[in-house]
Coordinates of C-alpha atoms and ligand atoms in Angstrom, one line a residue:
M1 CA 1.4 -22.4 -28.4
S2 CA 4.7 -21.6 -30.1
A3 CA 7.7 -20.7 -28.0
A4 CA 7.7 -17.1 -29.3
A5 CA 4.0 -16.5 -28.5
P6 CA 3.5 -14.2 -25.5
R7 CA 1.7 -15.5 -22.5
T8 CA -1.9 -14.4 -22.2
I9 CA -3.3 -13.4 -18.8
T10 CA -6.9 -12.4 -18.1
L11 CA -7.1 -9.6 -15.6
A12 CA -10.4 -8.6 -14.1
W13 CA -11.1 -5.6 -12.0
T14 CA -14.1 -5.6 -9.7
G15 CA -15.7 -3.2 -7.3
A16 CA -13.6 -3.9 -4.1
S17 CA -11.4 -1.3 -2.7
G18 CA -7.8 -1.7 -4.1
M19 CA -7.9 -0.4 -7.7
P20 CA -4.2 0.7 -7.3
Y21 CA -3.3 -3.0 -7.0
G22 CA -5.2 -3.8 -10.2
M23 CA -3.7 -0.8 -12.1
R24 CA -0.2 -1.6 -11.1
L25 CA -0.7 -5.3 -11.9
L26 CA -1.8 -4.3 -15.4
E27 CA 1.3 -2.1 -15.8
C28 CA 3.7 -4.8 -14.7
L29 CA 2.1 -7.5 -16.9
L30 CA 2.3 -5.2 -20.0
R31 CA 5.8 -4.1 -19.2
G32 CA 6.7 -7.8 -18.9
G33 CA 5.5 -8.5 -22.4
V34 CA 2.4 -10.4 -21.4
R35 CA -0.7 -10.1 -23.5
V36 CA -3.5 -9.0 -21.3
Y37 CA -7.2 -9.5 -21.7
L38 CA -8.8 -7.0 -19.4
L39 CA -12.4 -7.2 -18.0
Y40 CA -13.9 -4.8 -15.5
S41 CA -17.3 -4.4 -13.7
Q42 CA -19.4 -1.3 -13.5
A43 CA -18.6 -1.1 -9.8
A44 CA -14.9 -1.2 -10.6
Q45 CA -15.4 2.0 -12.7
V46 CA -17.0 3.6 -9.6
V47 CA -14.1 2.5 -7.4
A48 CA -11.5 3.7 -10.0
K49 CA -13.0 7.1 -9.9
Q50 CA -13.2 7.2 -6.1
E51 CA -9.7 5.8 -5.4
M52 CA -7.6 7.0 -8.3
D53 CA -9.7 9.8 -9.8
L54 CA -9.7 7.8 -12.9
A55 CA -12.6 8.0 -15.4
L56 CA -12.5 4.6 -16.9
P57 CA -14.5 4.6 -20.2
A58 CA -17.7 2.5 -20.1
R59 CA -17.1 1.2 -23.6
A60 CA -14.5 -1.6 -23.9
R61 CA -13.0 -0.3 -27.1
E62 CA -12.5 3.2 -25.6
A63 CA -11.0 1.8 -22.5
E64 CA -8.6 -0.3 -24.6
E65 CA -7.4 2.8 -26.4
F66 CA -7.2 4.8 -23.2
L67 CA -5.2 2.2 -21.3
A68 CA -2.9 1.3 -24.3
R69 CA -2.0 5.0 -24.5
R70 CA -1.5 5.3 -20.7
F71 CA 0.9 2.3 -20.7
N72 CA 2.3 3.0 -24.2
V73 CA 1.7 -0.5 -25.6
G74 CA 1.2 -1.5 -29.2
E75 CA -1.8 -3.0 -30.8
G76 CA -2.8 -6.4 -29.6
A77 CA -0.9 -6.2 -26.3
L78 CA -4.1 -5.2 -24.4
R79 CA -7.6 -6.3 -25.3
V80 CA -10.5 -5.0 -23.2
F81 CA -13.8 -6.9 -23.3
G82 CA -17.3 -5.8 -22.2
R83 CA -19.4 -7.3 -19.6
E84 CA -21.5 -9.4 -22.0
E85 CA -19.1 -9.9 -24.8
W86 CA -19.7 -13.6 -25.1
F87 CA -17.7 -13.9 -28.3
A88 CA -14.5 -12.9 -26.4
P89 CA -11.9 -15.8 -26.3
V90 CA -12.1 -15.9 -22.5
A91 CA -15.7 -17.0 -22.7
S92 CA -14.8 -20.5 -23.9
G93 CA -12.8 -23.4 -22.7
S94 CA -11.5 -23.9 -26.2
N95 CA -9.5 -20.7 -26.0
P96 CA -8.6 -19.9 -22.4
A97 CA -5.9 -17.6 -21.2
D98 CA -2.8 -19.1 -19.5
A99 CA -4.0 -17.7 -16.2
M100 CA -6.6 -15.3 -14.7
V101 CA -6.4 -12.9 -11.9
I102 CA -9.4 -11.0 -10.3
C103 CA -7.7 -8.0 -8.6
P104 CA -9.3 -6.4 -6.7
C105 CA -12.0 -9.0 -6.1
S106 CA -15.3 -7.9 -4.5
M107 CA -17.2 -10.3 -2.2
G108 CA -20.0 -10.2 -4.7
T109 CA -17.9 -11.5 -7.6
L110 CA -16.2 -13.9 -5.2
A111 CA -19.6 -15.3 -4.2
A112 CA -20.7 -15.5 -7.9
V113 CA -17.6 -17.4 -8.9
A114 CA -17.8 -19.7 -5.9
C115 CA -21.4 -20.6 -7.0
G116 CA -20.5 -21.0 -10.7
L117 CA -23.1 -18.3 -11.8
A118 CA -21.2 -17.3 -15.0
D119 CA -23.7 -14.4 -15.4
N120 CA -21.2 -11.9 -16.9
L121 CA -17.9 -12.3 -18.7
I122 CA -15.8 -12.0 -15.5
E123 CA -17.7 -14.8 -13.8
R124 CA -17.8 -16.9 -17.0
A125 CA -14.0 -16.5 -17.6
A126 CA -13.3 -17.5 -14.0
D127 CA -15.6 -20.5 -14.3
V128 CA -13.8 -21.5 -17.5
M129 CA -10.4 -21.3 -15.8
M130 CA -11.6 -23.7 -13.0
K131 CA -13.2 -26.2 -15.4
E132 CA -10.1 -26.2 -17.5
R133 CA -7.9 -26.5 -14.4
R134 CA -5.9 -23.4 -15.2
P135 CA -4.5 -21.0 -12.6
L136 CA -7.1 -18.6 -11.1
V137 CA -6.0 -16.1 -8.5
L138 CA -8.5 -14.0 -6.6
V139 CA -7.3 -11.0 -4.6
P140 CA -10.3 -10.3 -2.3
R141 CA -10.6 -7.2 -0.1
E142 CA -13.1 -6.9 2.8
T143 CA -12.8 -6.6 6.5
P144 CA -14.1 -8.2 8.7
L145 CA -15.0 -11.3 6.9
S146 CA -18.4 -13.0 7.5
A147 CA -18.9 -16.8 7.6
I148 CA -20.3 -16.5 4.1
H149 CA -17.2 -14.8 2.7
L150 CA -15.0 -17.4 4.4
E151 CA -17.1 -20.4 3.2
N152 CA -17.0 -19.0 -0.4
M153 CA -13.2 -18.6 -0.2
L154 CA -12.8 -22.1 1.1
R155 CA -15.0 -23.4 -1.6
L156 CA -12.9 -21.7 -4.3
A157 CA -9.7 -23.0 -2.7
H158 CA -11.1 -26.5 -2.8
A159 CA -11.9 -26.0 -6.5
G160 CA -8.2 -25.1 -7.2
A161 CA -8.3 -21.3 -7.1
T162 CA -5.7 -19.3 -5.2
I163 CA -7.0 -16.9 -2.6
L164 CA -4.4 -14.1 -2.2
P165 CA -5.9 -11.5 0.1
A166 CA -4.9 -7.9 -0.3
N167 CA -3.0 -8.0 3.1
P168 CA 0.4 -6.4 2.6
G169 CA 3.1 -7.2 5.1
F170 CA 5.1 -4.6 7.0
Y171 CA 8.3 -6.6 7.6
H172 CA 10.0 -5.0 4.5
H173 CA 9.6 -1.5 6.1
P174 CA 7.3 0.1 3.5
A175 CA 7.9 3.8 3.3
R176 CA 5.2 4.7 0.7
V177 CA 1.8 3.5 -0.3
E178 CA 3.4 2.3 -3.5
D179 CA 5.5 -0.1 -1.5
L180 CA 2.4 -1.7 0.0
V181 CA 0.8 -2.0 -3.4
D182 CA 4.0 -3.6 -4.9
F183 CA 4.0 -6.1 -2.0
I184 CA 0.7 -7.5 -3.2
V185 CA 1.3 -7.1 -6.9
G186 CA 4.6 -9.0 -6.4
R187 CA 2.9 -11.9 -4.8
V188 CA 0.4 -12.1 -7.6
L189 CA 3.2 -12.1 -10.2
D190 CA 4.9 -14.9 -8.2
Q191 CA 1.7 -16.9 -8.5
L192 CA 1.6 -16.2 -12.3
R193 CA 5.3 -17.2 -12.5
E194 CA 6.1 -13.8 -14.0
P195 CA 9.5 -12.5 -13.1
H196 CA 9.7 -9.2 -11.1
Q197 CA 11.8 -7.2 -8.7
L198 CA 9.1 -5.3 -7.0
T199 CA 10.0 -6.2 -3.4
P200 CA 13.1 -7.8 -1.9
R201 CA 12.7 -11.4 -1.2
W202 CA 13.1 -12.9 2.3
C203 CA 16.8 -13.0 3.3
E204 CA 17.8 -11.0 0.2
T205 CA 19.4 -7.5 0.4
P206 CA 17.0 -4.9 -0.9
A207 CA 18.1 -3.0 -4.0
P208 CA 18.9 0.7 -3.3
R209 CA 16.0 3.0 -4.0
G210 CA 15.7 4.3 -7.6
E211 CA 16.7 1.0 -9.1
Ligands
FMN301 C1 -15.7 3.0 -3.1 C2 -16.2 1.6 -2.9 C3 -15.5 0.7 -2.2 C4 -15.9 -0.6 -2.1 N1 -15.1 -1.5 -1.4 C5 -15.5 -2.8 -1.3 C6 -14.6 -3.8 -0.8 O1 -13.5 -3.5 -0.3 N2 -15.0 -5.1 -0.8 C7 -16.2 -5.5 -1.4 O2 -16.5 -6.7 -1.4 N3 -17.1 -4.6 -1.9 C8 -16.8 -3.3 -1.9 N4 -17.6 -2.3 -2.5 C9 -18.9 -2.8 -2.9 C10 -18.9 -3.4 -4.3 O3 -18.5 -2.5 -5.2 C11 -20.4 -3.9 -4.6 O4 -20.7 -5.0 -3.8 C12 -20.5 -4.2 -6.1 O5 -21.9 -4.7 -6.3 C13 -19.6 -5.3 -6.5 O6 -19.9 -5.6 -7.9 P1 -18.8 -6.4 -8.8 O7 -18.5 -7.6 -8.1 O8 -19.7 -6.7 -10.0 O9 -17.7 -5.5 -9.1 C14 -17.2 -1.0 -2.6 C15 -17.9 -0.1 -3.3 C16 -17.4 1.2 -3.5 C17 -18.2 2.2 -4.2

């Protein structure tokens, strides 16, 4: 990769609660100049409607146009791929993204990735990241967790994935829901080594509001 080429990150949205995390993460990555390959499940569409009143188009190309307009990005900055688009770059270890995040991550997708099912493009892309030993971050959301959930997470952690639960802290005195969202999104960006100023760091003075 040339020094001028943008980093490419695969972002997958699945049907766990927490679509505002996924949407904010997409926004931050695009604003940071990262090229994003976006994948989303059918259940993610249902959750997007429920949690954000957002009608995400079922067709990948329509979703690409819709989201590129929403975030005002030029051609190529965002590519959206369908559930069985096996000719997408993320489907092969010969052309993997620099990193992948599944945010939010349902227990269903987490289980499928832990078992290496690779039955849709999200599962396959995650499988590729692990076999190629590239960073894979999962942001699961469920409570309480069963022994099966915990064993699947442990299995993924042993395989090199990062389990980053959607558990925001409260020690930074969040005043708004957006502060809680940014807490998690900031942690994901840290894992991706993407610079951000979403939340003050431990022992740093917070920036005044509005900055
Ligand atoms: C509004 C809504 C919220 C949901 N929240 C969760 C959740 O927090 N965690 C979870 O594992 N599944 C949750 N589910 C269930 C998943 O969407 C469901 O298991 C689905 O099959 C996951 O499919 P996917 O992994 O292909 O996205 C939720 C479903 C709906 C409709």
